[in-house]
Amino acid sequence: MLYKKIYLGMLLLAGSAFAFAAGTGEKNDPQKVLKSIQLAAQKLNYSGTFVYQQASQIRTSRITHVNDGGNEIEKLEILDGKPREYIRRNDEVSCYLPEQKLVQVEKDVNPESFPALLTQNAQALAEIYHIRKGESARVAGLDCQTYLLDPKDGFRYGYKLCADKNSNLLLRAQTVNTRNEVIEQIAFTQLQVGDIDRAKLKPGFNGVANWRIENLTVQSNISSGWIVKQLPAGYKKTKEIKRLISGGVGGKTHPVIQMTFSDGLGAFSVFVEPDSEGRTEGSIQQGAMNITARRVGDAWITVVGEVPASVVRQVVSSLEFRPVK
């Protein structure tokens, strides 16, 4: 359901972006630096291995990203557990599932994850976080500058972001709780920035041309009638879509609505689907991730997000369906 994605052009373009930042004093303004971090993730060519740690779980992945004439192409390889590859071309993602010899294709996907952590609501970060420059550090053999984002209220976690001093590419992101304890982190362990072999972007499995292709049905920008009456301060809805998901009762497909909300860094999703027997309401927490599931009328609601448990509880308790006129 969720996976960590990593998302300028050519090395010359990267050099131009850095020169602009340094020339305008942007390196001394943490808020502007955050925008440069976002730009670097979208425009730079890079390939590397990163580790995602959530509570006791550790997952390793490899990312290759190329911006080729304005088009973003990236390949994410899952190195632990079942083999998986995700290849994204702009807003279209193909997921390769070798045990099923299946390619699942989904469009209208927003590339908003590590190292492109900042989302559509990023311009409002200064209103909800205290943003300040931290100490210098070293990640994956590269010198990086730390930026601290301390929340102004209890509706979000804090963050420690460390960006490469040369390219501004995000090298490490740590999520911290109210006691300044790291509860989740994702970081490169090896990284190459610059000239990337385009062959690394191709599927790594044999015979994929003969695999079955499944186009996931998606309706974007819908208005389902489900609303969050008391949305926690600072969060805005960034998208609402509908999918047809298989695996229901008797293996039948069923519709699932997904609403995504973000404050610019923290985000959560609300999933709405038909209720079915055998489901148990409840909540779980793992690292920074909180999940709550419950019934609302004839619907089964699941709220998932890397946000404090209080946010998930408030969202679940204030969900309401208002028929669209």
Coordinates of C-alpha atoms in Angstrom, one line a residue:
M1 CA 0.0 0.0 0.0
L2 CA 2.8 2.4 0.9
Y3 CA 6.4 2.3 -0.2
K4 CA 9.3 4.6 0.1
K5 CA 10.1 6.2 -3.3
I6 CA 13.3 8.2 -4.1
Y7 CA 13.2 10.5 -6.8
L8 CA 18.7 17.5 -13.0
G9 CA 19.0 17.1 -15.9
M10 CA 22.6 16.7 -16.6
L11 CA 25.6 17.6 -14.4
L12 CA 25.6 21.0 -16.0
L13 CA 22.0 21.7 -14.9
A14 CA 22.9 20.6 -11.4
G15 CA 25.8 23.1 -11.3
S16 CA 23.5 25.9 -12.5
A17 CA 21.0 25.1 -9.7
F18 CA 23.7 25.2 -7.1
A19 CA 25.2 28.5 -8.4
F20 CA 21.8 30.1 -8.3
A21 CA 21.3 29.1 -4.7
A22 CA 24.7 30.4 -3.6
G23 CA 24.4 33.5 -5.6
T24 CA 21.1 34.7 -4.0
G25 CA 22.1 34.0 -0.4
E26 CA 19.8 31.0 -0.4
K27 CA 22.3 28.9 1.5
N28 CA 21.8 31.2 4.6
D29 CA 18.0 30.9 4.5
P30 CA 16.8 27.5 5.8
Q31 CA 13.3 27.9 4.3
K32 CA 14.8 28.6 0.9
V33 CA 17.2 25.8 1.3
L34 CA 14.3 23.4 1.8
K35 CA 13.0 24.5 -1.7
S36 CA 16.5 23.8 -3.1
I37 CA 16.5 20.3 -1.5
Q38 CA 13.2 19.6 -3.3
L39 CA 14.6 20.9 -6.6
A40 CA 17.7 18.8 -6.3
A41 CA 15.6 15.6 -5.8
Q42 CA 13.7 16.3 -9.0
K43 CA 16.5 17.5 -11.3
L44 CA 19.7 15.7 -10.3
N45 CA 20.9 12.4 -11.8
Y46 CA 21.8 10.0 -9.1
S47 CA 22.0 6.4 -8.1
G48 CA 22.4 5.0 -4.6
T49 CA 21.4 2.6 -1.9
F50 CA 19.4 3.7 1.1
V51 CA 18.2 2.2 4.3
Y52 CA 14.8 2.8 5.9
Q53 CA 14.5 2.1 9.6
Q54 CA 11.0 2.0 11.2
A55 CA 11.0 0.8 14.8
S56 CA 12.6 -2.7 14.7
Q57 CA 12.2 -3.1 10.9
I58 CA 15.0 -2.2 8.5
R59 CA 14.5 -2.2 4.8
T60 CA 17.2 -1.7 2.1
S61 CA 16.5 -0.3 -1.4
R62 CA 18.4 0.9 -4.4
I63 CA 17.3 4.0 -6.4
T64 CA 18.4 5.3 -9.8
H65 CA 17.0 8.6 -10.9
V66 CA 17.5 10.5 -14.2
N67 CA 16.0 13.8 -15.4
D68 CA 16.3 13.5 -19.2
G69 CA 15.3 16.6 -21.1
G70 CA 12.6 17.5 -18.5
N71 CA 11.3 13.9 -18.1
E72 CA 11.9 12.2 -14.8
I73 CA 12.7 8.5 -14.9
E74 CA 13.6 6.5 -11.8
K75 CA 13.9 2.9 -10.8
L76 CA 13.4 1.7 -7.2
E77 CA 14.6 -1.8 -6.4
I78 CA 13.4 -3.4 -3.1
L79 CA 16.4 -5.4 -1.9
D80 CA 14.9 -7.2 1.2
G81 CA 12.0 -9.7 1.2
K82 CA 10.1 -10.4 -2.0
P83 CA 11.8 -8.9 -5.1
R84 CA 10.0 -5.8 -6.3
E85 CA 10.9 -3.1 -8.8
Y86 CA 9.1 0.2 -9.4
I87 CA 9.9 2.2 -12.5
R88 CA 8.4 5.7 -12.7
R89 CA 8.2 7.8 -15.8
N90 CA 7.0 11.2 -14.7
D91 CA 3.6 10.5 -13.0
E92 CA 3.3 6.9 -14.3
V93 CA 4.6 4.0 -12.1
S94 CA 5.0 0.4 -13.2
C95 CA 5.4 -2.2 -10.4
Y96 CA 7.1 -5.4 -11.5
L97 CA 6.0 -8.6 -9.5
P98 CA 8.2 -11.5 -10.7
E99 CA 6.4 -14.3 -8.7
Q100 CA 3.2 -13.4 -10.6
K101 CA 4.9 -12.3 -13.9
L102 CA 2.8 -9.2 -13.6
V103 CA 3.3 -5.5 -14.2
Q104 CA 0.9 -3.2 -12.4
V105 CA 0.6 0.3 -14.0
E106 CA -0.7 3.3 -12.2
K107 CA -0.9 6.9 -13.4
D108 CA -1.3 10.3 -11.7
V109 CA 1.3 9.3 -9.0
N110 CA 2.9 12.2 -7.1
P111 CA 6.7 11.8 -6.5
E112 CA 6.7 13.1 -3.0
S113 CA 9.0 10.8 -1.0
F114 CA 12.7 10.5 -0.1
P115 CA 14.7 12.3 -1.1
A116 CA 11.9 14.5 -2.4
L117 CA 10.2 14.8 1.0
L118 CA 8.6 18.2 0.5
T119 CA 5.0 18.1 -0.8
Q120 CA 2.5 20.4 -2.4
N121 CA 1.9 22.2 0.9
A122 CA 5.6 23.0 1.4
Q123 CA 5.3 26.7 1.1
A124 CA 3.4 26.9 4.5
L125 CA 6.1 25.0 6.5
A126 CA 7.4 28.2 8.3
E127 CA 3.9 28.7 9.7
I128 CA 3.8 25.3 11.5
Y129 CA 7.5 24.6 12.1
H130 CA 10.4 26.5 13.6
I131 CA 13.1 26.0 10.9
R132 CA 16.7 26.5 11.9
K133 CA 20.2 25.5 10.7
G134 CA 21.9 22.7 12.7
E135 CA 25.4 21.3 12.7
S136 CA 27.4 19.8 9.9
A137 CA 27.5 16.0 9.6
R138 CA 28.7 13.3 7.3
V139 CA 26.4 10.7 5.6
A140 CA 27.4 8.1 3.0
G141 CA 30.9 9.6 2.9
L142 CA 29.5 13.1 2.0
D143 CA 29.5 16.3 4.0
C144 CA 26.0 17.5 4.7
Q145 CA 24.3 20.3 6.5
T146 CA 21.6 19.6 9.0
Y147 CA 18.3 21.6 9.2
L148 CA 16.0 21.2 12.1
L149 CA 12.2 21.5 11.9
D150 CA 10.6 21.8 15.3
P151 CA 6.7 21.6 15.3
K152 CA 4.8 24.6 16.8
D153 CA 2.0 22.3 18.1
G154 CA 1.3 18.7 18.9
F155 CA -0.2 17.8 15.5
R156 CA 3.1 16.7 13.9
Y157 CA 6.5 15.3 14.5
G158 CA 9.8 17.1 14.3
Y159 CA 12.4 16.4 11.6
K160 CA 16.2 16.5 11.1
L161 CA 17.1 16.8 7.5
C162 CA 20.7 16.5 6.3
A163 CA 21.5 17.8 2.8
D164 CA 24.7 17.4 0.7
K165 CA 26.7 20.6 0.9
N166 CA 27.5 20.5 -2.8
S167 CA 24.3 19.4 -4.5
N168 CA 21.7 20.1 -1.8
L169 CA 20.4 16.5 -2.3
L170 CA 18.8 15.1 0.8
L171 CA 21.0 12.4 2.3
R172 CA 19.2 11.6 5.5
A173 CA 15.8 12.4 7.1
Q174 CA 15.1 11.6 10.7
T175 CA 11.7 11.8 12.4
V176 CA 11.8 12.8 16.1
N177 CA 9.2 12.8 18.9
T178 CA 8.5 15.3 21.6
R179 CA 11.6 14.0 23.5
N180 CA 13.8 14.6 20.5
E181 CA 14.2 10.8 20.1
V182 CA 14.6 9.5 16.6
I183 CA 11.7 7.2 15.9
E184 CA 12.2 6.7 12.2
Q185 CA 14.9 7.5 9.7
I186 CA 15.9 7.0 6.1
A187 CA 19.4 7.6 4.8
F188 CA 21.7 6.9 1.9
T189 CA 24.5 4.5 2.6
Q190 CA 26.1 4.8 -0.9
L191 CA 25.4 7.5 -3.5
Q192 CA 26.7 8.6 -6.9
V193 CA 25.6 12.0 -8.3
G194 CA 26.2 13.0 -11.9
D195 CA 26.7 10.7 -14.9
I196 CA 24.4 7.7 -14.5
D197 CA 24.2 4.7 -16.8
R198 CA 20.7 4.7 -18.4
A199 CA 20.8 0.9 -18.6
K200 CA 20.3 0.9 -14.8
L201 CA 16.8 2.2 -15.4
K202 CA 15.6 -1.0 -17.2
P203 CA 13.8 -3.8 -15.5
G204 CA 16.1 -6.3 -13.9
F205 CA 13.9 -9.3 -14.5
N206 CA 14.1 -11.6 -17.5
G207 CA 11.2 -11.9 -20.0
V208 CA 9.2 -8.9 -18.8
A209 CA 7.9 -8.3 -22.3
N210 CA 5.8 -11.4 -21.9
W211 CA 4.4 -10.6 -18.5
R212 CA 0.8 -9.7 -18.0
I213 CA 0.0 -6.0 -17.6
E214 CA -2.7 -4.8 -15.2
N215 CA -3.8 -1.2 -15.5
L216 CA -5.0 -0.1 -12.1
T217 CA -8.3 1.8 -12.5
V218 CA -7.9 5.3 -11.0
Q219 CA -10.2 8.2 -11.0
S220 CA -8.4 11.4 -10.0
N221 CA -9.7 14.6 -8.5
I222 CA -13.0 13.0 -7.4
S223 CA -15.4 14.3 -4.7
S224 CA -16.7 11.2 -2.9
G225 CA -18.6 13.1 -0.2
W226 CA -16.4 11.9 2.6
I227 CA -15.0 14.8 4.7
V228 CA -12.9 15.3 7.8
K229 CA -15.0 17.8 9.8
Q230 CA -12.1 18.7 12.2
L231 CA -8.9 18.6 10.2
P232 CA -5.9 19.1 12.4
A233 CA -4.3 22.5 11.9
G234 CA -1.8 22.9 9.1
Y235 CA -3.0 19.9 7.0
K236 CA -4.6 20.2 3.6
K237 CA -6.1 17.7 1.3
T238 CA -3.7 17.1 -1.6
K239 CA -5.7 14.6 -3.6
E240 CA -8.7 12.3 -3.7
I241 CA -8.8 9.3 -6.0
K242 CA -10.7 6.0 -6.5
R243 CA -9.2 2.7 -7.4
L244 CA -10.6 -0.8 -8.1
I245 CA -8.7 -3.3 -5.8
S246 CA -8.8 -7.1 -6.2
G247 CA -8.6 -9.5 -3.2
G248 CA -12.0 -8.8 -1.6
V249 CA -14.5 -11.5 -0.5
G250 CA -14.4 -14.3 -3.1
G251 CA -11.5 -12.5 -4.9
K252 CA -13.8 -9.9 -6.3
T253 CA -12.7 -6.4 -7.0
H254 CA -14.1 -3.5 -5.0
P255 CA -13.7 0.3 -5.0
V256 CA -11.4 2.1 -2.6
I257 CA -11.3 5.8 -2.1
Q258 CA -8.1 7.4 -0.9
M259 CA -7.8 10.9 0.4
T260 CA -4.3 12.2 1.1
F261 CA -3.6 15.1 3.5
S262 CA -0.2 16.8 4.1
D263 CA 1.3 19.7 6.1
G264 CA 4.3 19.8 3.7
L265 CA 6.3 17.1 5.5
G266 CA 4.0 14.9 7.5
A267 CA 1.2 13.2 5.7
F268 CA -1.7 10.7 6.2
S269 CA -4.2 8.9 4.0
V270 CA -7.8 8.0 4.6
F271 CA -9.0 4.8 2.8
V272 CA -12.7 4.2 2.5
E273 CA -14.0 0.8 1.2
P274 CA -17.1 -1.4 1.6
D275 CA -17.2 -3.2 5.0
S276 CA -17.0 -6.9 5.1
E277 CA -17.2 -9.6 7.8
G278 CA -14.2 -10.7 9.8
R279 CA -12.6 -7.4 10.3
T280 CA -11.5 -6.2 13.7
E281 CA -11.4 -2.5 14.6
G282 CA -8.3 -1.2 16.4
S283 CA -5.1 0.8 16.2
I284 CA -1.4 0.0 15.9
Q285 CA 1.8 2.0 16.0
Q286 CA 5.2 1.2 14.5
G287 CA 7.9 3.8 14.6
A288 CA 6.4 7.0 13.4
M289 CA 3.5 5.2 11.6
N290 CA 0.1 5.1 13.2
I291 CA -2.8 3.1 11.7
T292 CA -6.4 3.0 12.9
A293 CA -9.3 1.0 11.3
R294 CA -13.0 1.2 12.2
R295 CA -16.5 1.0 10.8
V296 CA -18.5 4.1 9.9
G297 CA -22.0 3.0 8.7
D298 CA -21.5 0.5 5.9
A299 CA -18.0 1.6 5.2
W300 CA -14.6 0.4 6.5
I301 CA -12.3 3.3 7.2
T302 CA -8.5 3.0 7.6
V303 CA -6.4 6.0 8.5
V304 CA -2.6 5.5 7.9
G305 CA 0.1 8.1 8.4
E306 CA 3.5 9.1 9.7
V307 CA 1.8 11.5 12.1
P308 CA 1.2 11.4 15.9
A309 CA -1.5 9.1 17.1
S310 CA -3.6 12.1 18.3
V311 CA -3.9 13.2 14.6
V312 CA -5.2 9.8 13.5
R313 CA -7.7 9.7 16.4
Q314 CA -9.0 13.1 15.6
V315 CA -9.4 12.3 11.9
V316 CA -11.2 9.0 12.5
S317 CA -13.6 10.5 15.0
S318 CA -14.5 13.4 12.7
L319 CA -15.1 11.5 9.4
E320 CA -18.5 12.1 7.9
F321 CA -20.3 11.3 4.7
R322 CA -22.2 14.0 3.0
P323 CA -23.8 13.0 -0.3
V324 CA -22.6 15.1 -3.2
K325 CA -25.4 17.1 -4.7

